[in-house]
Amino acid sequence: MSNAAAAAPSLADCTIVEFRQYTLHPGQRAVLTDLFDREFIETQEREGMRVIGQFVDLDRPDLFVWLRGFIDMPARRRALTAFYGGPVWEAHRNAANATMVDSGNVLLLHPAWPGAAADLPTSRAAPDAIDFASGLVDATVFYLKEPATLSLLDHLLRAARFGTD
């Protein structure tokens, strides 16, 4: 186990999840993905974040989508301050920012119910791996005007399970 994995919270401990969608300049997704994989995953995890995963939007080739988790909001603040104030971001931020049109589409999420993220991968291939897991994730974001009721959560849980049975 690398030092990066030791510092990152477990997925089960992430009570705050950022759902990040970056709009990129045309043809820049592979450039950002390569830079992200090479420089930003383990370095963020050393600062106390969990990089949960990166995703390809099948309908939007110039979108980079990823999830990052934190134990709580104070831990999020500490980790973000450490990473964005550190040497790795300093060395690579211009290259990363050059790929992006917009990086401000960020939603702060909480798991909808205990175990809601249980089906997400808890480990990933090593940075130098050639083979990696692939699959399809279908994400739906509900913008609620008030906290979700138990009835709504129960309905969503049943609907999610129906799709996987």
Coordinates of C-alpha atoms in Angstrom, one line a residue:
M1 CA 0.0 0.0 0.0
S2 CA 1.4 3.4 -1.0
N3 CA 1.7 6.4 1.4
A4 CA -1.1 8.0 -0.7
A5 CA -3.6 5.3 0.0
A6 CA -2.7 5.4 3.8
A7 CA -3.6 9.1 4.0
A8 CA -6.8 9.1 2.0
P9 CA -10.1 8.4 3.9
S10 CA -11.9 5.2 3.1
L11 CA -14.9 5.6 0.8
A12 CA -17.2 4.7 3.6
D13 CA -15.8 7.6 5.7
C14 CA -16.5 10.2 3.1
T15 CA -19.5 12.1 4.3
I16 CA -18.9 14.9 1.8
V17 CA -18.4 14.2 -1.9
E18 CA -17.6 16.7 -4.7
F19 CA -19.2 15.9 -8.0
R20 CA -17.0 17.9 -10.4
Q21 CA -17.7 18.5 -14.1
Y22 CA -15.1 20.5 -16.1
T23 CA -15.9 21.8 -19.5
L24 CA -12.7 21.5 -21.6
H25 CA -11.4 23.0 -24.8
P26 CA -12.1 20.7 -27.8
G27 CA -9.8 17.7 -27.8
Q28 CA -8.3 18.3 -24.4
R29 CA -9.9 15.5 -22.3
A30 CA -7.0 13.0 -23.0
V31 CA -4.5 15.7 -22.1
L32 CA -6.1 16.5 -18.8
T33 CA -6.8 12.8 -18.0
D34 CA -3.1 12.0 -18.5
L35 CA -2.0 14.9 -16.4
F36 CA -4.6 14.1 -13.7
D37 CA -3.6 10.4 -13.6
R38 CA 0.1 11.1 -13.5
E39 CA 0.2 14.1 -11.0
F40 CA -3.0 14.7 -9.1
I41 CA -4.5 11.4 -7.8
E42 CA -1.9 10.3 -5.3
T43 CA -0.9 13.8 -4.3
Q44 CA -4.5 14.8 -3.4
E45 CA -4.8 11.6 -1.4
R46 CA -1.7 12.4 0.5
E47 CA -3.4 15.5 1.7
G48 CA -6.5 13.6 3.0
M49 CA -8.9 13.4 0.1
R50 CA -10.3 10.3 -1.6
V51 CA -10.3 10.5 -5.4
I52 CA -13.3 8.3 -5.9
G53 CA -13.2 8.1 -9.7
Q54 CA -13.1 9.7 -13.1
F55 CA -15.8 9.3 -15.6
V56 CA -16.3 9.8 -19.3
D57 CA -19.5 11.5 -20.4
L58 CA -20.5 9.5 -23.5
D59 CA -22.5 12.4 -25.0
R60 CA -20.0 15.2 -24.2
P61 CA -16.4 14.5 -25.4
D62 CA -15.2 17.8 -23.9
L63 CA -16.3 17.1 -20.4
F64 CA -14.1 15.8 -17.6
V65 CA -16.2 14.3 -14.7
W66 CA -14.8 13.1 -11.4
L67 CA -15.7 12.5 -7.7
R68 CA -13.6 13.5 -4.7
G69 CA -14.5 12.6 -1.1
F70 CA -13.8 14.0 2.3
I71 CA -14.5 13.0 5.9
D72 CA -16.2 16.3 6.7
M73 CA -16.1 20.0 5.8
P74 CA -13.2 20.9 8.1
A75 CA -11.2 18.1 6.6
R76 CA -12.1 19.3 3.1
R77 CA -10.9 22.8 3.9
R78 CA -7.6 21.5 5.2
A79 CA -7.0 19.1 2.3
L80 CA -7.9 21.6 -0.4
T81 CA -5.7 24.3 1.2
A82 CA -2.7 21.9 1.5
F83 CA -3.1 20.6 -2.1
Y84 CA -3.8 23.9 -3.9
G85 CA -1.1 25.6 -1.8
G86 CA 1.4 22.8 -2.5
P87 CA 4.2 22.2 -4.9
V88 CA 2.5 19.7 -7.2
W89 CA -0.4 22.0 -8.0
E90 CA 2.1 24.9 -8.4
A91 CA 4.1 22.9 -10.9
H92 CA 1.1 21.7 -13.0
R93 CA -1.7 24.1 -12.6
N94 CA -1.0 26.1 -15.7
A95 CA -1.0 23.0 -17.8
A96 CA -4.3 21.8 -16.2
N97 CA -6.0 25.1 -16.4
A98 CA -5.0 25.5 -20.1
T99 CA -7.2 22.5 -20.9
M100 CA -10.3 24.0 -19.3
V101 CA -13.0 26.4 -20.3
D102 CA -14.8 26.1 -16.9
S103 CA -14.0 24.2 -13.7
G104 CA -16.7 25.8 -11.5
N105 CA -19.4 23.1 -11.9
V106 CA -19.0 21.5 -8.5
L107 CA -21.8 20.0 -6.4
L108 CA -21.2 19.1 -2.7
L109 CA -23.1 15.9 -2.0
H110 CA -23.9 13.8 1.0
P111 CA -24.6 10.1 0.7
A112 CA -28.4 9.8 0.4
W113 CA -28.6 6.8 2.7
P114 CA -26.1 4.6 4.6
G115 CA -24.2 2.5 2.1
A116 CA -25.3 4.5 -0.9
A117 CA -21.8 4.4 -2.4
A118 CA -21.2 0.8 -1.5
D119 CA -21.1 -0.3 -5.2
L120 CA -18.4 2.2 -6.1
P121 CA -14.9 0.7 -6.4
T122 CA -12.9 1.0 -3.2
S123 CA -9.5 0.4 -4.9
R124 CA -8.0 1.2 -8.3
A125 CA -5.1 0.1 -10.5
A126 CA -1.6 1.4 -9.7
P127 CA -0.6 4.6 -11.5
D128 CA 1.7 2.7 -13.9
A129 CA -0.9 -0.1 -14.7
I130 CA -1.8 -0.8 -18.3
D131 CA -5.1 -2.5 -17.5
F132 CA -7.8 -0.9 -15.4
A133 CA -11.4 -1.6 -14.5
S134 CA -14.1 -0.1 -16.7
G135 CA -17.8 -0.1 -16.5
L136 CA -20.8 2.2 -16.8
V137 CA -22.1 4.5 -14.1
D138 CA -25.5 6.2 -14.5
A139 CA -25.7 9.3 -12.3
T140 CA -28.8 11.3 -11.7
V141 CA -28.7 14.5 -9.7
F142 CA -31.9 15.7 -8.0
Y143 CA -32.0 19.4 -7.1
L144 CA -34.2 19.5 -4.0
K145 CA -35.7 22.6 -2.4
E146 CA -35.7 20.9 1.0
P147 CA -34.1 17.8 2.5
A148 CA -35.1 14.5 1.1
T149 CA -37.9 12.6 3.0
L150 CA -37.5 9.0 4.0
S151 CA -40.2 8.2 1.5
L152 CA -38.3 9.7 -1.4
L153 CA -35.0 8.0 -0.3
D154 CA -36.8 4.7 -0.1
H155 CA -38.2 5.1 -3.6
L156 CA -34.8 6.0 -5.0
L157 CA -33.2 3.1 -3.2
R158 CA -35.8 0.7 -4.6
A159 CA -35.4 2.2 -8.1
A160 CA -31.6 1.9 -8.0
R161 CA -31.8 -1.8 -6.9
F162 CA -34.4 -2.6 -9.5
G163 CA -31.9 -1.5 -12.2
T164 CA -29.3 -3.9 -10.9
D165 CA -31.3 -7.0 -10.1

